[in-house]
Tab-separated table of C-alpha atoms in Angstrom:
chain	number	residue	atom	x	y	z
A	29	UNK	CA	-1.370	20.606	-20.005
A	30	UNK	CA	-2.071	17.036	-21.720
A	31	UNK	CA	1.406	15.391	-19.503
A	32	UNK	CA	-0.736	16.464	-16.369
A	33	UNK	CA	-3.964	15.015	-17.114
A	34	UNK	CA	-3.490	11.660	-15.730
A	35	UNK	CA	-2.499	12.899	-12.557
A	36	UNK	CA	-5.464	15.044	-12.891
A	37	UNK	CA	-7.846	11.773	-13.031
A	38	UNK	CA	-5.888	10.381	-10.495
A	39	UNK	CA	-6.452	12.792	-7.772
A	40	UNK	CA	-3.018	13.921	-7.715
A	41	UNK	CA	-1.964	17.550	-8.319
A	42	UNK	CA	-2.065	20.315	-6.371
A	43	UNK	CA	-5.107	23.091	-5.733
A	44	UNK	CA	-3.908	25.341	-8.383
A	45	UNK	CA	-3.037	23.354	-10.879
A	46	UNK	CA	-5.984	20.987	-10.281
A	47	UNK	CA	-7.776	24.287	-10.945
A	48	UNK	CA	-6.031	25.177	-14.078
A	49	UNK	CA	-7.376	21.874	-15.363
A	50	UNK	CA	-10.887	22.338	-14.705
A	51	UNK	CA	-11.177	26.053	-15.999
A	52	UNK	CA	-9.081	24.691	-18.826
A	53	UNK	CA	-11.526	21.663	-20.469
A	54	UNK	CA	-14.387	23.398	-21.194
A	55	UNK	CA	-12.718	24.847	-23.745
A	56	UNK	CA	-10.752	21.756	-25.128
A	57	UNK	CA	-12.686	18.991	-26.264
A	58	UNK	CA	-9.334	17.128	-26.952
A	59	UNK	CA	-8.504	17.387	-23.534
A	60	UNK	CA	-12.301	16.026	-22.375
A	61	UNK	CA	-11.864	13.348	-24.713
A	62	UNK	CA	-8.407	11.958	-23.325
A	63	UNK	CA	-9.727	11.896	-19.648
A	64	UNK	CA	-13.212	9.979	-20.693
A	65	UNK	CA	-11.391	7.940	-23.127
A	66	UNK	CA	-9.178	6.676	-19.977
A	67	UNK	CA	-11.771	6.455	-17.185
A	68	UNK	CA	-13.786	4.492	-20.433
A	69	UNK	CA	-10.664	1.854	-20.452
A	70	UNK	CA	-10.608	1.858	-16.808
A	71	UNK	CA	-13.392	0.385	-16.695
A	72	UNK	CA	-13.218	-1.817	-18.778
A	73	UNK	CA	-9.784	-3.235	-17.166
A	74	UNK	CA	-10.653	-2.711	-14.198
A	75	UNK	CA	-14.366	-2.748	-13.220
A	76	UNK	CA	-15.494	-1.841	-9.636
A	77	UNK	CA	-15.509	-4.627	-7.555
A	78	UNK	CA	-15.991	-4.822	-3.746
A	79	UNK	CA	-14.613	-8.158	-3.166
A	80	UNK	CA	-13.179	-10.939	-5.378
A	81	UNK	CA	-15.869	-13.507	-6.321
A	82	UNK	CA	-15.655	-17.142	-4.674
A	83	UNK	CA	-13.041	-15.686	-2.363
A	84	UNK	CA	-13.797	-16.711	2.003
A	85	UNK	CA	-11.528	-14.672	3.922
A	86	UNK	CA	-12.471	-16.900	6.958
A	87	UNK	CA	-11.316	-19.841	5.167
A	88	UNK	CA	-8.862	-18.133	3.606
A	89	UNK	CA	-7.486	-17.125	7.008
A	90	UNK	CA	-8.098	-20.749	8.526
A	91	UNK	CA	-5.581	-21.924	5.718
A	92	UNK	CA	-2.886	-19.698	6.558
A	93	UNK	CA	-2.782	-19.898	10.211
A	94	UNK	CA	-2.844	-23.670	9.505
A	95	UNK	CA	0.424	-23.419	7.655
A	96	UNK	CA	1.967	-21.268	10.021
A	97	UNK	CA	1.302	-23.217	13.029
A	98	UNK	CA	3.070	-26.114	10.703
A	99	UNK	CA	5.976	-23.882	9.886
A	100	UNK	CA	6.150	-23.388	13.481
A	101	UNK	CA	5.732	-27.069	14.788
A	102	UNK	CA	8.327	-28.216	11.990
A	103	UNK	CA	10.480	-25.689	13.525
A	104	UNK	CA	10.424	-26.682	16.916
A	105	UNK	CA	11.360	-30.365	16.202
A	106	UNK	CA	14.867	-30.634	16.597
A	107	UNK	CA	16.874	-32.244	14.048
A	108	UNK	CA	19.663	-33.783	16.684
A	109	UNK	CA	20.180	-32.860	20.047
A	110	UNK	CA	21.443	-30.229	20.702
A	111	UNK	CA	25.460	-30.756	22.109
A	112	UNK	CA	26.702	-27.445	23.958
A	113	UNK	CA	29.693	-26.209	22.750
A	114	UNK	CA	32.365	-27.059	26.181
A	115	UNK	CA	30.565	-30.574	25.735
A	116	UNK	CA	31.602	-30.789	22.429
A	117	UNK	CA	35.443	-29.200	23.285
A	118	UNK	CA	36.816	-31.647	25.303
A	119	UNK	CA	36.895	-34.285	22.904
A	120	UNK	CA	37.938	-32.331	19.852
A	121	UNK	CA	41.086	-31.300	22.590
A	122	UNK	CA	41.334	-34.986	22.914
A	123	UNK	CA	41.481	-35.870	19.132
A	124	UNK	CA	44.033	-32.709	18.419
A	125	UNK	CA	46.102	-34.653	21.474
A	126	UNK	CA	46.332	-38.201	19.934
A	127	UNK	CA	46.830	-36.724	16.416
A	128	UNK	CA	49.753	-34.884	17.873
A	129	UNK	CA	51.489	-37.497	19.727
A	130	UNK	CA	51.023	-39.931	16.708
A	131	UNK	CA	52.792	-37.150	14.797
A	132	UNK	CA	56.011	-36.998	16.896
A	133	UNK	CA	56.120	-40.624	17.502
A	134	UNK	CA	56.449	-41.479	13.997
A	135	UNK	CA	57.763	-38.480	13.032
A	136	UNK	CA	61.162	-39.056	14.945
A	137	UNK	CA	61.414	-43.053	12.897
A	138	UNK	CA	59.386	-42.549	10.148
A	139	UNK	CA	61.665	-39.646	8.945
A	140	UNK	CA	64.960	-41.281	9.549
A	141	UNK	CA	63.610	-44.173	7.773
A	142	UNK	CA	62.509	-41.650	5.008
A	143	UNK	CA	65.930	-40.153	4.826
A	144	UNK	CA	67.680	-43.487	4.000
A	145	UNK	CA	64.743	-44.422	1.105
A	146	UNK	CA	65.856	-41.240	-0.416
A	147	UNK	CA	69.284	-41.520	0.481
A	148	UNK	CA	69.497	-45.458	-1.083
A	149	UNK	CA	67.324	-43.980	-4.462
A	150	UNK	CA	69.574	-41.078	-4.978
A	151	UNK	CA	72.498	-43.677	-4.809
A	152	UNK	CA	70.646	-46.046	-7.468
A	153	UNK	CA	70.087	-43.540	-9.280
A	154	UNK	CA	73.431	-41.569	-9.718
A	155	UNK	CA	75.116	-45.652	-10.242
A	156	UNK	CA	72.607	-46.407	-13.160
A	157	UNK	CA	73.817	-42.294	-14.850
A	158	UNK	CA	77.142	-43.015	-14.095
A	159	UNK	CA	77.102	-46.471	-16.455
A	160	UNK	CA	75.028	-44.613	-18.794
A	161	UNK	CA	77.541	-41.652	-19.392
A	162	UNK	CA	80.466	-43.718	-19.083
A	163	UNK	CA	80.907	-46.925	-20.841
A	164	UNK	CA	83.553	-49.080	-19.733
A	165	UNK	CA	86.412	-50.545	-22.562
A	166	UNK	CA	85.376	-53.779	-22.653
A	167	UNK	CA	82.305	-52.573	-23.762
A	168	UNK	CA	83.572	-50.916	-26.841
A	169	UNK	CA	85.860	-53.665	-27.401
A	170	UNK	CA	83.167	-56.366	-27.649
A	171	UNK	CA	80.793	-54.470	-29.805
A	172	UNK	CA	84.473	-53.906	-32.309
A	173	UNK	CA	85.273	-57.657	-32.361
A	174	UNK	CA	81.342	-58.707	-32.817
A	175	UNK	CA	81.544	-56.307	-35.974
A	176	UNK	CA	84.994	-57.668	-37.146
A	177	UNK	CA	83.222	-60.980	-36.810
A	178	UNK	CA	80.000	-60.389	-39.138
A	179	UNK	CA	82.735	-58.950	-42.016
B	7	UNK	CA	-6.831	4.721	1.037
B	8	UNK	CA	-5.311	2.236	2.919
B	9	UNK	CA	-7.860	0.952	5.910
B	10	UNK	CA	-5.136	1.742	8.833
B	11	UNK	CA	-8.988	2.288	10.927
B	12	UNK	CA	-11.375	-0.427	12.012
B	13	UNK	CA	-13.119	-1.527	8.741
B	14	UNK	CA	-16.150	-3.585	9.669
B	15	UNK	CA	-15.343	-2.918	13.705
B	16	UNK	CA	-12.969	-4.768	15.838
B	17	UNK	CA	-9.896	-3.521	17.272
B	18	UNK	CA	-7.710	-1.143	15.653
B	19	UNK	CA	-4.975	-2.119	12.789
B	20	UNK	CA	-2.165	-0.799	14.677
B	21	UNK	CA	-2.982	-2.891	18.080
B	22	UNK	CA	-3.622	-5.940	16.255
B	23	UNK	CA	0.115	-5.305	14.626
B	24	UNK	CA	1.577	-4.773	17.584
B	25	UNK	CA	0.171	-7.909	18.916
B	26	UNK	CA	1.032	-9.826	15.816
B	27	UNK	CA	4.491	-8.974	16.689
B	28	UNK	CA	4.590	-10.388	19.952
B	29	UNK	CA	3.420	-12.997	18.926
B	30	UNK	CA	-0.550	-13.360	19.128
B	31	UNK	CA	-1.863	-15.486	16.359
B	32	UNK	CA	-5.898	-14.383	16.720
B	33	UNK	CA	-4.374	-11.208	15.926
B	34	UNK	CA	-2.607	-11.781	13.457
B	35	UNK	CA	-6.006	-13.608	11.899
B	36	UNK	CA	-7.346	-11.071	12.107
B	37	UNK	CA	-5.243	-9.022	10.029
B	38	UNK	CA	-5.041	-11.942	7.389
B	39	UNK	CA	-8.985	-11.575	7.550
B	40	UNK	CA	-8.931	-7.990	7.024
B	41	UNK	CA	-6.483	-7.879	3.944
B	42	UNK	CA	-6.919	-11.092	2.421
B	43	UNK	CA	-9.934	-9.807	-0.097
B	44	UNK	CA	-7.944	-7.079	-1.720
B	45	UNK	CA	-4.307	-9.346	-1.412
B	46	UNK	CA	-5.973	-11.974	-3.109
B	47	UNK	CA	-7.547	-9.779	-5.827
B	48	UNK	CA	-4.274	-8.429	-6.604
B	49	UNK	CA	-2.899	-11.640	-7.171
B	50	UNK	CA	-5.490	-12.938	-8.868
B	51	UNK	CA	-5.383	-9.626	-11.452
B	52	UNK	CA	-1.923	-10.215	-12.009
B	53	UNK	CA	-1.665	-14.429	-11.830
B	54	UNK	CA	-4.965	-14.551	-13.799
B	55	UNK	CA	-5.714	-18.309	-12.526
B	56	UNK	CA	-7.590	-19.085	-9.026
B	57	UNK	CA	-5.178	-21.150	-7.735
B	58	UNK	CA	-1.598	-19.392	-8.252
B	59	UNK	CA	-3.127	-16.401	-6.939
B	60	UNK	CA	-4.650	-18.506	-3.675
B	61	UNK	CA	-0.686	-19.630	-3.409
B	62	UNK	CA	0.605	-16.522	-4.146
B	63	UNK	CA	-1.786	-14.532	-1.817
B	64	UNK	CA	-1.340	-17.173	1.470
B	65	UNK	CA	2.931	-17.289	0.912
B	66	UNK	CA	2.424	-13.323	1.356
B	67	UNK	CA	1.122	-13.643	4.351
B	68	UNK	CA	3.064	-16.534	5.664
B	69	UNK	CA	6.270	-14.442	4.798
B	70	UNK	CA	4.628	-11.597	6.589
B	71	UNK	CA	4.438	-13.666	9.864
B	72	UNK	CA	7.784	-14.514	9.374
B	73	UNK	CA	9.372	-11.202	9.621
B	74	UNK	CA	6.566	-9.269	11.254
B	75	UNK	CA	8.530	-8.728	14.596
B	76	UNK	CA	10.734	-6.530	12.149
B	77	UNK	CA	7.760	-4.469	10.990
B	78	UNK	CA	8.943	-0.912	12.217
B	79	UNK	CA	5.532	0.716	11.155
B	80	UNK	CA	6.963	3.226	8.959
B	81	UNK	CA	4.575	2.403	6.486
B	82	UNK	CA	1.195	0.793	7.069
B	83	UNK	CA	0.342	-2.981	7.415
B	84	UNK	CA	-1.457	-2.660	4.145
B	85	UNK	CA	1.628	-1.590	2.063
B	86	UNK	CA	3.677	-3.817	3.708
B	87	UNK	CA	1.478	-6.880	3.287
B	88	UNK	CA	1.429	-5.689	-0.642
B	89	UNK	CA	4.799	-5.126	-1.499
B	90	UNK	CA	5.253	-8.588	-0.148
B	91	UNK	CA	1.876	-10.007	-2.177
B	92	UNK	CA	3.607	-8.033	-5.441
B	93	UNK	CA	7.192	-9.551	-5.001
B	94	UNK	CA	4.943	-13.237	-4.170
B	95	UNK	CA	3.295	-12.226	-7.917
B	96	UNK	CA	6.570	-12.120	-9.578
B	97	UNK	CA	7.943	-15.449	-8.048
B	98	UNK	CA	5.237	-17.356	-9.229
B	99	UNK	CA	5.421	-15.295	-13.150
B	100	UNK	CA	9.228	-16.302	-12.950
B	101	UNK	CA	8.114	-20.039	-11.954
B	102	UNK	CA	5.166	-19.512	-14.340
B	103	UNK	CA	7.304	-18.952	-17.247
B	104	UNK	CA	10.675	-21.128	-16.564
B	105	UNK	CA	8.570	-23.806	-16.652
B	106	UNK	CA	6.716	-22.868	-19.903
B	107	UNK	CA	10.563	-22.347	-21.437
B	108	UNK	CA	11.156	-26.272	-19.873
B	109	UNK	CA	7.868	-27.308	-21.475
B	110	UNK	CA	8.976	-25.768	-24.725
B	111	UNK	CA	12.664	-27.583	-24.689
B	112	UNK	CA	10.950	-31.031	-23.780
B	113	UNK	CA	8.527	-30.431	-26.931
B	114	UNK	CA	9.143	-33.307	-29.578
B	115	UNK	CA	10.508	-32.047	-32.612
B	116	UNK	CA	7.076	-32.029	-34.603
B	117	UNK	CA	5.663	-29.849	-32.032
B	118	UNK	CA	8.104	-27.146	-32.413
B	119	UNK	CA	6.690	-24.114	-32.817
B	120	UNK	CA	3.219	-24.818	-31.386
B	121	UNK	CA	2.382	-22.054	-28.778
B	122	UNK	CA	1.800	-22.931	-24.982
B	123	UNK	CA	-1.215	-20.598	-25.167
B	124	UNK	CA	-4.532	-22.076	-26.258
B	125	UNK	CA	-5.029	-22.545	-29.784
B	126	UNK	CA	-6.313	-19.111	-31.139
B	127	UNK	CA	-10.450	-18.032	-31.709
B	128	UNK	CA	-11.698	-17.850	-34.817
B	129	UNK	CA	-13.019	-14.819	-36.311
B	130	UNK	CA	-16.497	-15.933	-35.317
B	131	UNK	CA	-15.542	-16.748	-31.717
B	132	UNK	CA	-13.870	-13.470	-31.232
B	133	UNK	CA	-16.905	-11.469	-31.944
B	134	UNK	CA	-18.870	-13.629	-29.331
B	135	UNK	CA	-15.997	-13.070	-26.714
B	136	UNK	CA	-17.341	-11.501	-23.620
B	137	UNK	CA	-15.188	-7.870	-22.832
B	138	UNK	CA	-13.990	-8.911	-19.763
B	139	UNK	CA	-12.676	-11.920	-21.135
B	140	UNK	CA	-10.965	-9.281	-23.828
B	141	UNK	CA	-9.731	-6.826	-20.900
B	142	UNK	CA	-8.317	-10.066	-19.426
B	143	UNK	CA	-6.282	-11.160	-22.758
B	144	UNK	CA	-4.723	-7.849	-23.268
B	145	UNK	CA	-4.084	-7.328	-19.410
B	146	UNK	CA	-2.390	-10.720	-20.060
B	147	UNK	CA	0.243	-9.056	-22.648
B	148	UNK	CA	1.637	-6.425	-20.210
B	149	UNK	CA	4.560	-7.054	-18.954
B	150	UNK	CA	4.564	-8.083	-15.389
B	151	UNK	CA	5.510	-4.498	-14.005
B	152	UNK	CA	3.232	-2.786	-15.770
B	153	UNK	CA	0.358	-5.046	-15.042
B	154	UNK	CA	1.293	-4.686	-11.595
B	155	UNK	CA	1.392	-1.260	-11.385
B	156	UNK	CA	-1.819	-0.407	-13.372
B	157	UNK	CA	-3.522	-2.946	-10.948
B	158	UNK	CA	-2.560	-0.857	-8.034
B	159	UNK	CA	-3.802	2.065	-9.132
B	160	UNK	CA	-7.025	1.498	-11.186
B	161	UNK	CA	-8.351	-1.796	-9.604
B	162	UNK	CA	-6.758	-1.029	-6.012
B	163	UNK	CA	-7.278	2.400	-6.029
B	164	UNK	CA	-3.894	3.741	-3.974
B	165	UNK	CA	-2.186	6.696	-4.429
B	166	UNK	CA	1.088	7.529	-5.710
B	167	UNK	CA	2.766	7.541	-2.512
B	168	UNK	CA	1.302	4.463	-1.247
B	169	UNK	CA	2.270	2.806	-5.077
B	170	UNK	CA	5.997	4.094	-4.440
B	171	UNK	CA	5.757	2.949	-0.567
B	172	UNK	CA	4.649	-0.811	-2.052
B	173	UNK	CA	7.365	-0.368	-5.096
B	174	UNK	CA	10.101	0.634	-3.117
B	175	UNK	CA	10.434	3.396	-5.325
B	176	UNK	CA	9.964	7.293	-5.669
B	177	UNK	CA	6.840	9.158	-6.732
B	178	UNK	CA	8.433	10.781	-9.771
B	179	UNK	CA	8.989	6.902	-10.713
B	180	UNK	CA	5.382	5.744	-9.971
B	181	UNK	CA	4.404	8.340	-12.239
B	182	UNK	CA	6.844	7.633	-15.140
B	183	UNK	CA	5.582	3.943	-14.942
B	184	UNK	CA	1.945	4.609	-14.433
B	185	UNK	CA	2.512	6.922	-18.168
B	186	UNK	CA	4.139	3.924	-19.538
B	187	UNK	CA	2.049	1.292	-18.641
B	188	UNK	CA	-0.807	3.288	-19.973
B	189	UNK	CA	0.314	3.998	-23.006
B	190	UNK	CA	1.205	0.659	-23.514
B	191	UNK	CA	-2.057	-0.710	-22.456
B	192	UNK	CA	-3.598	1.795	-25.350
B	193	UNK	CA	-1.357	0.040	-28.083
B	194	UNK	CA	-2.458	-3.498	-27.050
B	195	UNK	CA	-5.654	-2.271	-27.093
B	196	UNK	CA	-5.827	-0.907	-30.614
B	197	UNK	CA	-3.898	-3.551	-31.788
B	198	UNK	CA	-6.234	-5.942	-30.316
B	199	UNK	CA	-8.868	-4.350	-32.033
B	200	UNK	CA	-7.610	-4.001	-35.160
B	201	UNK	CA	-7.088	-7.668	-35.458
B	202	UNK	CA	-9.799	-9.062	-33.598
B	203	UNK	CA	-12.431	-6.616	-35.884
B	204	UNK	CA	-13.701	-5.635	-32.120
């Protein structure tokens, strides 16, 4: 009975049980005690009042139309010009052109020159491994003979 | 509970939607004139200071203009124009308090510690405080939902179904939060009473 009696002093149940209620609290003065207890703190939280003081719904409604028509005016004030899109394709087809011609122009030299910069560094490069791995006699010999000499 | 009629004459709520939509600004004044009172009184219940609720209350109904060619009229104007006012609320707590956790961080080190709030009554002043300034305090210590909520029903005076339309949520939700908010609204209470000797 108590869960319902909020909804009961809200307006909210059903005929019957709204009826239950009522034959019900004159013969539970816990019951009548809840229900004044919360319309007491209602209120006091929230006391009956028609409109908010100091509030001008004229001015109020001045204000907002105000911002709104600035929203709107912002809005309408193009950032750039707008370019239509077939305006704008012919010279991105024109770009994608050049940057594809420069490509196989250069492409054609620039990676035969390429190939002999790798070519030449791979030769450099196996000559300087080669000395490395194999040391030549005369080499050895010296480094003997400078040892012989210090003795 | 919600004035769909012609509150104080003039032409009816759904016409002056319709030609909101299209695009008719006087109507749509007038709508702004017609809700503002109660919009701005639920902001100003839950923001509890003049101007964040005059913010609050006017980026409702700028957002409303925004997206009122969408407005479908499943619900009415009213909840509409609320649920956006209530989610307007909660931007400006979230601002509200980021900015009192930024305020706390930039504190010098000897101020650690001090509260944001204003320096606490004494005794004396507490038995002098008016009770609305008292309801106001406590109101103040709900959390933001159940402020909201409670506001809705016992200052605004809807219904459950309209509280669920302007929650998005169920009615067997509106009344588990309604309970809840209530009961936690009776603990502040007492414990505001017990310490302020009210």
């Amino acid at each position: 009975m108590r869960a319902a009696l909020d909804e009961f002093r809200d307006g909210e149940l059903e005929a019957a049980e709204r009826s239950e209620i009522e034959a019900h609290l004159p013969s539970c003065p816990g019951c009548r005690e809840e229900i004044e207890g919360a319309r007491r703190a209602a209120f006091l939280f929230f006391p009956p009042a028609a409109e908010p003081a100091g509030f001008d719904a004229e001015r109020f409604s001045r204000l907002v139309m105000a911002r709104i028509a600035e929203e709107e005016a912002d809005r309408l004030v193009p950032s750039r010009p707008a370019i239509p899109w077939r305006r704008r394709l012919v010279p991105a087809m024109a770009f994608v052109a050049a940057a594809l011609a420069l490509w196989v122009r250069w492409g054609s030299s620039g990676r035969e020159s390429l190939a002999a910069d790798i070519l030449s560094r791979q030769r450099g490069g196996a000559m300087v491994l080669d000395w490395m791995e194999e040391p030549t006699d005369s080499g050895v010999e010296d480094l003997e003979s400078a040892a012989l000499a210090q003795r | 509970m919600i004035e769909a009629g012609t509150p104080g004459g003039g032409p009816p709520e759904a016409e002056l939607v319709l030609r909101a939509a299209d695009g008719d600004r006087e109507a749509y004044a007038a709508l702004v004139r017609r809700h503002s009172p109660r919009v701005y009184s639920l902001c100003a219940s839950m923001l509890r200071r003049r101007e964040d609720a005059q913010d609050a209350a006017q980026e409702a109904f700028v957002k409303a203009w925004r997206s009122i060619r969408h407005f479908r009229g499943g619900s009415s104007f009213a909840t509409w124009i609320y649920r956006i006012a209530a989610n307007a609320c909660r931007d400006s707590l979230r601002r509200r308090s980021r900015a009192q956790a930024e305020a706390i961080d930039t504190r010098r080190p000897g101020e650690q510690g001090r509260s944001l709030e204003p320096a606490a009554k004494t005794t004396d002043e507490s038995t002098r405080i008016e009770d609305a300034d008292a309801a106001a305090k406590i109101l103040g210590r709900l959390s933001p939902d159940h402020r909201l909520i409670l506001i809705l029903r016992e200052a605004q005076g809807f219904n459950y179904g309209e509280i669920a339309q302007i929650l998005d949520c169920s009615v067997d939700a509106v009344k588990g939060r309604l309970k809840r908010a209530r009961r936690q609204l009776n603990e502040k209470l007492r414990h505001f009473s017990a310490r302020e000797g009210v």
